[in-house]
mmCIF file of C-alpha atoms in Angstrom:
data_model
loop_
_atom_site.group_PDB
_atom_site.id
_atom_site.type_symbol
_atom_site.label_atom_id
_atom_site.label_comp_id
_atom_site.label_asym_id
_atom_site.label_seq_id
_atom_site.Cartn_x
_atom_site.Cartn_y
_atom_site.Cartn_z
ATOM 1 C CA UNK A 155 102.719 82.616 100.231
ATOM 2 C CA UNK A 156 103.162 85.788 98.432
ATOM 3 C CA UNK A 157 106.448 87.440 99.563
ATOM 4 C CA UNK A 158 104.607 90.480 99.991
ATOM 5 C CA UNK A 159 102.070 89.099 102.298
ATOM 6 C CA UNK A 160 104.668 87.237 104.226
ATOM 7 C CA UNK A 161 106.644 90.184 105.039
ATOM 8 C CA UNK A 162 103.444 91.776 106.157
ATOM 9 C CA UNK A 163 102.761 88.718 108.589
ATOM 10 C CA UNK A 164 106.529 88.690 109.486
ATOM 11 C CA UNK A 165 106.456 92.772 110.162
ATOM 12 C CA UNK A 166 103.155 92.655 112.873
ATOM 13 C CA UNK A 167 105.061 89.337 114.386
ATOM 14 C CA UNK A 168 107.859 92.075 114.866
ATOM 15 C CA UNK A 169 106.174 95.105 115.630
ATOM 16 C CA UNK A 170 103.114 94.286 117.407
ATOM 17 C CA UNK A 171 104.282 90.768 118.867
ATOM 18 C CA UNK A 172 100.852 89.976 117.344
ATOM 19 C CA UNK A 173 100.209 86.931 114.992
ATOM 20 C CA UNK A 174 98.042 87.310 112.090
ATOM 21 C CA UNK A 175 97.260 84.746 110.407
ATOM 22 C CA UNK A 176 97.014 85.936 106.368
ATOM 23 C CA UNK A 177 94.905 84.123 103.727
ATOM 24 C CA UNK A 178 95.387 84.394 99.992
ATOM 25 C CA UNK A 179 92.720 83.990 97.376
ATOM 26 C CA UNK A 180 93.275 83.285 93.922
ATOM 27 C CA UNK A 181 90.528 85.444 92.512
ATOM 28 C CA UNK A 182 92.124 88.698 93.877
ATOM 29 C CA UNK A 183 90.701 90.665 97.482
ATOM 30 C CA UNK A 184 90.756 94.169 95.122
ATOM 31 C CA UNK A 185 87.295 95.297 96.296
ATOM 32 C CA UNK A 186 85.578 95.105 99.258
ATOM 33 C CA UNK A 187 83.069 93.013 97.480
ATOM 34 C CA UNK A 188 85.836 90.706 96.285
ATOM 35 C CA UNK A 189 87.373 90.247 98.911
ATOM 36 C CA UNK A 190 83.699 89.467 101.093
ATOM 37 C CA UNK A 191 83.220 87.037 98.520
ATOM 38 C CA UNK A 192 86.648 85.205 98.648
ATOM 39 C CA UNK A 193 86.529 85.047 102.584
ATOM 40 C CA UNK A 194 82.580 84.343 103.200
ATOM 41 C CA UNK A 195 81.705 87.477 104.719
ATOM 42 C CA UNK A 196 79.466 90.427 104.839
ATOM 43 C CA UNK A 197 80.618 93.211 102.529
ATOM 44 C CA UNK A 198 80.837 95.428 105.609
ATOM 45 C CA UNK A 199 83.423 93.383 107.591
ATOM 46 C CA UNK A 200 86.044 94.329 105.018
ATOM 47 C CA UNK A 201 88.305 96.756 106.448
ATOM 48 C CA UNK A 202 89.395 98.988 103.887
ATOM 49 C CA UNK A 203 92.258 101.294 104.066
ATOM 50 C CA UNK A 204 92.057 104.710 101.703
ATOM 51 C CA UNK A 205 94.843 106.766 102.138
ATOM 52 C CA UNK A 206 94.449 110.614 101.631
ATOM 53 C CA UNK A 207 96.198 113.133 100.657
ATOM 54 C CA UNK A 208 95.168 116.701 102.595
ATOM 55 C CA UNK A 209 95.813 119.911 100.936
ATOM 56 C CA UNK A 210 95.860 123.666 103.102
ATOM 57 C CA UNK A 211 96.107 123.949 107.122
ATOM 58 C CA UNK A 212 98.759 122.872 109.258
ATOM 59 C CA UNK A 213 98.840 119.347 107.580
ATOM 60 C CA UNK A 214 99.378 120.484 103.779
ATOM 61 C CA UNK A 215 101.114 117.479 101.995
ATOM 62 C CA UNK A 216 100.166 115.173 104.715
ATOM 63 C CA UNK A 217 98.895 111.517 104.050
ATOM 64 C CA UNK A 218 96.107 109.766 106.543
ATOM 65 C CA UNK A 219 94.739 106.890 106.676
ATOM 66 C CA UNK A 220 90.983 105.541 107.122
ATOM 67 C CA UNK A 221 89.904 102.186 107.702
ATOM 68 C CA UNK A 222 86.657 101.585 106.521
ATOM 69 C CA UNK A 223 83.848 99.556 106.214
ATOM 70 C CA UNK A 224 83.319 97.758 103.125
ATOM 71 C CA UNK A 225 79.866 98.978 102.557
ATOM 72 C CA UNK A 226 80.937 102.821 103.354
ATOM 73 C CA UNK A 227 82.207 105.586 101.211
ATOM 74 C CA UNK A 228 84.863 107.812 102.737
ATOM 75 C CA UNK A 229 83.322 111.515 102.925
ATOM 76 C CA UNK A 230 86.602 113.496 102.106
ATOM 77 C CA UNK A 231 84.764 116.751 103.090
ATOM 78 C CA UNK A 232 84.788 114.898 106.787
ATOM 79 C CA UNK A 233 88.184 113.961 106.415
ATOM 80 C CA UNK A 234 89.424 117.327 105.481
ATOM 81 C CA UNK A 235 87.284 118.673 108.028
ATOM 82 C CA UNK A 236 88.655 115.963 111.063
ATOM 83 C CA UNK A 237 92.474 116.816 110.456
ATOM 84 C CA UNK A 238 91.966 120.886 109.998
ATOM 85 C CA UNK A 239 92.294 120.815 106.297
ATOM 86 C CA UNK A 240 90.779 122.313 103.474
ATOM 87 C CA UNK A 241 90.841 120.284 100.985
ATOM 88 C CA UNK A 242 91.346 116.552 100.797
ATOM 89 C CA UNK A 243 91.974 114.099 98.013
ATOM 90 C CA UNK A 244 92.683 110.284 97.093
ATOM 91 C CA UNK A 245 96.531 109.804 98.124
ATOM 92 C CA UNK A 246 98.508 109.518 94.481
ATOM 93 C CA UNK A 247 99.403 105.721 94.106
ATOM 94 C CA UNK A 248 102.899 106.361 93.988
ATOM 95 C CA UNK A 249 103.283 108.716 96.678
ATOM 96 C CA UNK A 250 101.340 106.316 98.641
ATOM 97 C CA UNK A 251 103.554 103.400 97.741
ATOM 98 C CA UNK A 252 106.471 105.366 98.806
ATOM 99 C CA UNK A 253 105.611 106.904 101.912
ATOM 100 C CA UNK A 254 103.349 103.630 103.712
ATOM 101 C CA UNK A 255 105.595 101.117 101.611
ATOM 102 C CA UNK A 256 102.775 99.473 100.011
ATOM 103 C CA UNK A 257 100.474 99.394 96.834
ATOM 104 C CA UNK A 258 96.874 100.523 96.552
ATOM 105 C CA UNK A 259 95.074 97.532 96.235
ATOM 106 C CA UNK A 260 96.795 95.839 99.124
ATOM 107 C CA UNK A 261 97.376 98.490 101.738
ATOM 108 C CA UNK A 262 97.281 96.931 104.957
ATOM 109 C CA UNK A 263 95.918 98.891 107.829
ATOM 110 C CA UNK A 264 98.664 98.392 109.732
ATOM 111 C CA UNK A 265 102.793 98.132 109.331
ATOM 112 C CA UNK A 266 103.202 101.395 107.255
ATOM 113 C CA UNK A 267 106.482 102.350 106.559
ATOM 114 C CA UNK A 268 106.160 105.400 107.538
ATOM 115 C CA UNK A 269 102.968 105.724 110.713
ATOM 116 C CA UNK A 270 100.027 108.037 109.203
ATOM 117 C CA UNK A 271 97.257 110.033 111.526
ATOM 118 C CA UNK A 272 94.720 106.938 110.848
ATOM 119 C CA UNK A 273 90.638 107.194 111.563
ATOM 120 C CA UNK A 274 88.530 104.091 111.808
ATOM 121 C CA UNK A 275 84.923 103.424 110.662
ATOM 122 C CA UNK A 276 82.921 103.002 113.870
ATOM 123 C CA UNK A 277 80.288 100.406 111.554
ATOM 124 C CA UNK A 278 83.551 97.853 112.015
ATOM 125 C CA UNK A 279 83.103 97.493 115.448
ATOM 126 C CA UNK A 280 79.232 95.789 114.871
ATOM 127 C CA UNK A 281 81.156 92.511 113.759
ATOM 128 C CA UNK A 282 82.935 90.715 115.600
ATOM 129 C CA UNK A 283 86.125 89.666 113.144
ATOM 130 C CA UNK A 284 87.265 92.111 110.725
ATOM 131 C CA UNK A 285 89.219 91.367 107.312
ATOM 132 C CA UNK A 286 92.289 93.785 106.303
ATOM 133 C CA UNK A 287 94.524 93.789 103.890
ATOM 134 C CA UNK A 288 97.880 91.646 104.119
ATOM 135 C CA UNK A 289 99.791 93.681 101.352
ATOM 136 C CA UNK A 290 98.470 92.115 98.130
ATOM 137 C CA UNK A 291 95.527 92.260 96.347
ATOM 138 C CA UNK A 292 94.786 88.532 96.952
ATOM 139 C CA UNK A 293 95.762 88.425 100.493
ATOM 140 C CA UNK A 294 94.113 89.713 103.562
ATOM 141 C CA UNK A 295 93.628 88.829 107.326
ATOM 142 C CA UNK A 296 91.007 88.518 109.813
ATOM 143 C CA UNK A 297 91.292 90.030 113.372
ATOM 144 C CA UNK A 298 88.344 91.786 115.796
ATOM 145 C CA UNK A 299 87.885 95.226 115.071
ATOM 146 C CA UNK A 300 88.998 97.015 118.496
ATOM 147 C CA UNK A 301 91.721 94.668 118.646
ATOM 148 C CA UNK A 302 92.510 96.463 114.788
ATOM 149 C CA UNK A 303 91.876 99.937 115.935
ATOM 150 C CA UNK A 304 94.253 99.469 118.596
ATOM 151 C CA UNK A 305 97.447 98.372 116.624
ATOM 152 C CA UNK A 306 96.123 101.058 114.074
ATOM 153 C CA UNK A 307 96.482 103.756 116.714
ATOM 154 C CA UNK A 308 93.139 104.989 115.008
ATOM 155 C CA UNK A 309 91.042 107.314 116.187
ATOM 156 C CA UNK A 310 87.175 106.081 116.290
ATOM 157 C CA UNK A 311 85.577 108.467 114.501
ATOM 158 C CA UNK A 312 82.444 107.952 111.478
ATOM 159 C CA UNK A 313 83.565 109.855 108.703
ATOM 160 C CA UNK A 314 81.871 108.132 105.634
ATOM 161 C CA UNK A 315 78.764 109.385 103.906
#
Protein backbone atom coordinates (compact mmCIF):
# COMPACT_ATOMS: atom_id res chain seq x y z
CA UNK A 1 0.00 0.00 0.00
CA UNK A 2 0.91 3.47 -0.80
CA UNK A 3 2.44 5.13 2.32
CA UNK A 4 0.24 7.90 1.75
CA UNK A 5 -2.89 5.94 1.76
CA UNK A 6 -1.78 3.95 4.72
CA UNK A 7 -1.28 6.84 6.88
CA UNK A 8 -4.69 7.97 5.84
CA UNK A 9 -6.20 4.48 6.98
CA UNK A 10 -3.86 4.57 10.07
CA UNK A 11 -5.04 8.44 10.91
CA UNK A 12 -9.23 7.59 10.86
CA UNK A 13 -8.13 4.21 12.93
CA UNK A 14 -6.76 7.01 15.34
CA UNK A 15 -9.04 9.72 15.12
CA UNK A 16 -12.35 8.37 14.45
CA UNK A 17 -11.75 4.74 15.99
CA UNK A 18 -13.30 3.99 12.56
CA UNK A 19 -11.81 1.38 10.07
CA UNK A 20 -11.74 2.11 6.51
CA UNK A 21 -10.85 -0.15 4.48
CA UNK A 22 -8.74 1.72 1.35
CA UNK A 23 -8.41 0.27 -2.18
CA UNK A 24 -5.77 1.24 -4.70
CA UNK A 25 -6.13 1.12 -8.44
CA UNK A 26 -3.44 1.09 -10.79
CA UNK A 27 -5.04 3.26 -13.42
CA UNK A 28 -5.22 6.33 -11.06
CA UNK A 29 -8.89 7.50 -9.03
CA UNK A 30 -7.98 11.37 -10.48
CA UNK A 31 -11.56 12.00 -11.69
CA UNK A 32 -14.67 11.15 -10.54
CA UNK A 33 -15.13 9.24 -13.69
CA UNK A 34 -11.88 7.40 -13.05
CA UNK A 35 -12.25 6.58 -10.10
CA UNK A 36 -16.28 5.15 -10.86
CA UNK A 37 -14.63 3.20 -13.35
CA UNK A 38 -11.77 1.63 -11.23
CA UNK A 39 -14.28 0.76 -8.32
CA UNK A 40 -17.56 -0.34 -10.44
CA UNK A 41 -19.71 2.40 -9.54
CA UNK A 42 -22.01 5.10 -10.61
CA UNK A 43 -20.17 8.34 -11.38
CA UNK A 44 -22.29 9.97 -8.68
CA UNK A 45 -21.19 7.80 -5.71
CA UNK A 46 -17.75 9.39 -5.91
CA UNK A 47 -17.32 11.68 -3.15
CA UNK A 48 -15.29 14.41 -4.20
CA UNK A 49 -13.60 16.85 -2.03
CA UNK A 50 -12.88 20.61 -3.64
CA UNK A 51 -11.37 22.76 -1.34
CA UNK A 52 -12.02 26.59 -1.63
CA UNK A 53 -10.51 29.37 -1.02
CA UNK A 54 -13.11 32.44 0.13
CA UNK A 55 -12.14 35.94 -0.43
CA UNK A 56 -14.09 39.23 1.61
CA UNK A 57 -16.44 38.80 4.86
CA UNK A 58 -15.55 37.56 8.09
CA UNK A 59 -13.84 34.41 6.53
CA UNK A 60 -11.27 36.25 4.07
CA UNK A 61 -8.32 33.75 3.54
CA UNK A 62 -10.33 30.93 4.80
CA UNK A 63 -10.27 27.37 3.15
CA UNK A 64 -13.64 25.00 3.11
CA UNK A 65 -14.28 22.05 2.07
CA UNK A 66 -17.20 20.37 -0.11
CA UNK A 67 -17.81 16.89 -0.67
CA UNK A 68 -19.46 16.28 -3.70
CA UNK A 69 -21.07 14.13 -5.92
CA UNK A 70 -19.26 12.89 -8.78
CA UNK A 71 -21.76 13.93 -11.31
CA UNK A 72 -22.09 17.64 -9.66
CA UNK A 73 -20.27 20.83 -10.23
CA UNK A 74 -19.56 22.93 -7.16
CA UNK A 75 -21.50 26.42 -7.66
CA UNK A 76 -18.82 28.75 -6.01
CA UNK A 77 -21.39 31.63 -6.13
CA UNK A 78 -23.35 29.15 -3.46
CA UNK A 79 -20.35 28.55 -1.66
CA UNK A 80 -19.41 32.11 -1.27
CA UNK A 81 -22.85 32.81 -0.57
CA UNK A 82 -23.22 29.71 2.37
CA UNK A 83 -20.06 30.93 4.43
CA UNK A 84 -20.87 34.97 4.13
CA UNK A 85 -18.31 35.59 1.50
CA UNK A 86 -17.98 37.46 -1.48
CA UNK A 87 -16.04 35.93 -3.53
CA UNK A 88 -14.90 32.34 -3.70
CA UNK A 89 -12.27 30.48 -5.65
CA UNK A 90 -10.50 26.96 -6.25
CA UNK A 91 -8.11 26.59 -3.05
CA UNK A 92 -4.29 27.11 -4.60
CA UNK A 93 -2.72 23.52 -4.66
CA UNK A 94 -0.08 24.43 -2.46
CA UNK A 95 -1.86 26.28 0.06
CA UNK A 96 -4.15 23.43 0.10
CA UNK A 97 -1.39 20.90 0.55
CA UNK A 98 -0.16 22.85 3.41
CA UNK A 99 -3.01 23.73 5.38
CA UNK A 100 -5.29 20.03 5.00
CA UNK A 101 -1.83 18.11 4.60
CA UNK A 102 -2.72 16.58 1.43
CA UNK A 103 -2.50 16.90 -2.48
CA UNK A 104 -5.28 17.79 -4.89
CA UNK A 105 -5.95 14.78 -6.56
CA UNK A 106 -6.13 12.73 -3.41
CA UNK A 107 -7.76 14.90 -0.79
CA UNK A 108 -9.56 12.78 1.46
CA UNK A 109 -12.72 14.08 2.96
CA UNK A 110 -11.71 13.46 6.13
CA UNK A 111 -8.25 13.58 8.43
CA UNK A 112 -7.21 17.18 7.41
CA UNK A 113 -4.43 18.49 9.06
CA UNK A 114 -5.81 21.28 9.88
CA UNK A 115 -10.28 20.79 10.30
CA UNK A 116 -11.99 23.11 7.48
CA UNK A 117 -15.90 24.44 7.67
CA UNK A 118 -16.89 21.34 5.25
CA UNK A 119 -20.50 21.16 3.21
CA UNK A 120 -21.73 17.92 1.76
CA UNK A 121 -23.67 17.20 -1.48
CA UNK A 122 -27.12 16.06 -0.34
CA UNK A 123 -27.25 13.74 -4.03
CA UNK A 124 -24.60 11.39 -1.83
CA UNK A 125 -27.01 10.39 0.47
CA UNK A 126 -29.32 8.53 -2.60
CA UNK A 127 -26.60 5.66 -2.53
CA UNK A 128 -26.07 3.70 -0.15
CA UNK A 129 -21.92 3.35 -0.08
CA UNK A 130 -19.97 6.27 -0.98
CA UNK A 131 -16.23 6.30 -2.41
CA UNK A 132 -13.67 9.08 -0.99
CA UNK A 133 -10.46 9.69 -1.41
CA UNK A 134 -7.67 7.79 0.71
CA UNK A 135 -4.84 10.43 0.01
CA UNK A 136 -3.59 9.38 -3.44
CA UNK A 137 -4.76 9.63 -6.67
CA UNK A 138 -5.06 5.81 -7.03
CA UNK A 139 -6.49 5.13 -3.71
CA UNK A 140 -9.88 5.72 -2.30
CA UNK A 141 -12.43 4.14 0.19
CA UNK A 142 -15.92 3.19 0.38
CA UNK A 143 -18.17 4.05 3.43
CA UNK A 144 -22.23 5.12 3.56
CA UNK A 145 -22.72 8.59 3.03
CA UNK A 146 -24.30 9.81 6.52
CA UNK A 147 -21.91 7.68 8.16
CA UNK A 148 -19.22 10.19 5.88
CA UNK A 149 -21.01 13.35 6.67
CA UNK A 150 -20.76 12.58 10.18
CA UNK A 151 -16.90 12.10 10.61
CA UNK A 152 -16.80 15.10 8.07
CA UNK A 153 -18.63 17.29 10.56
CA UNK A 154 -20.34 18.56 7.24
CA UNK A 155 -23.08 20.47 7.01
CA UNK A 156 -25.89 18.96 4.51
CA UNK A 157 -26.42 21.50 2.34
CA UNK A 158 -26.85 21.31 -2.02
CA UNK A 159 -24.60 23.76 -3.25
CA UNK A 160 -23.70 22.50 -6.83
CA UNK A 161 -25.23 23.81 -10.02
Amino acid sequence: MHPRAAEFEERTRERYEVDLDVLEFEAGTETAAAAADAVGCETGAIASTIVVSLSGGERDGALVAAITSGTNRLALDAVADHFGADAAEMGDPSRIREVVGWSIGGVPPVCHDDALPTVFDPTLAEYDTVYGAAGTPSAVFAVEPETLAELADATVVDLTE
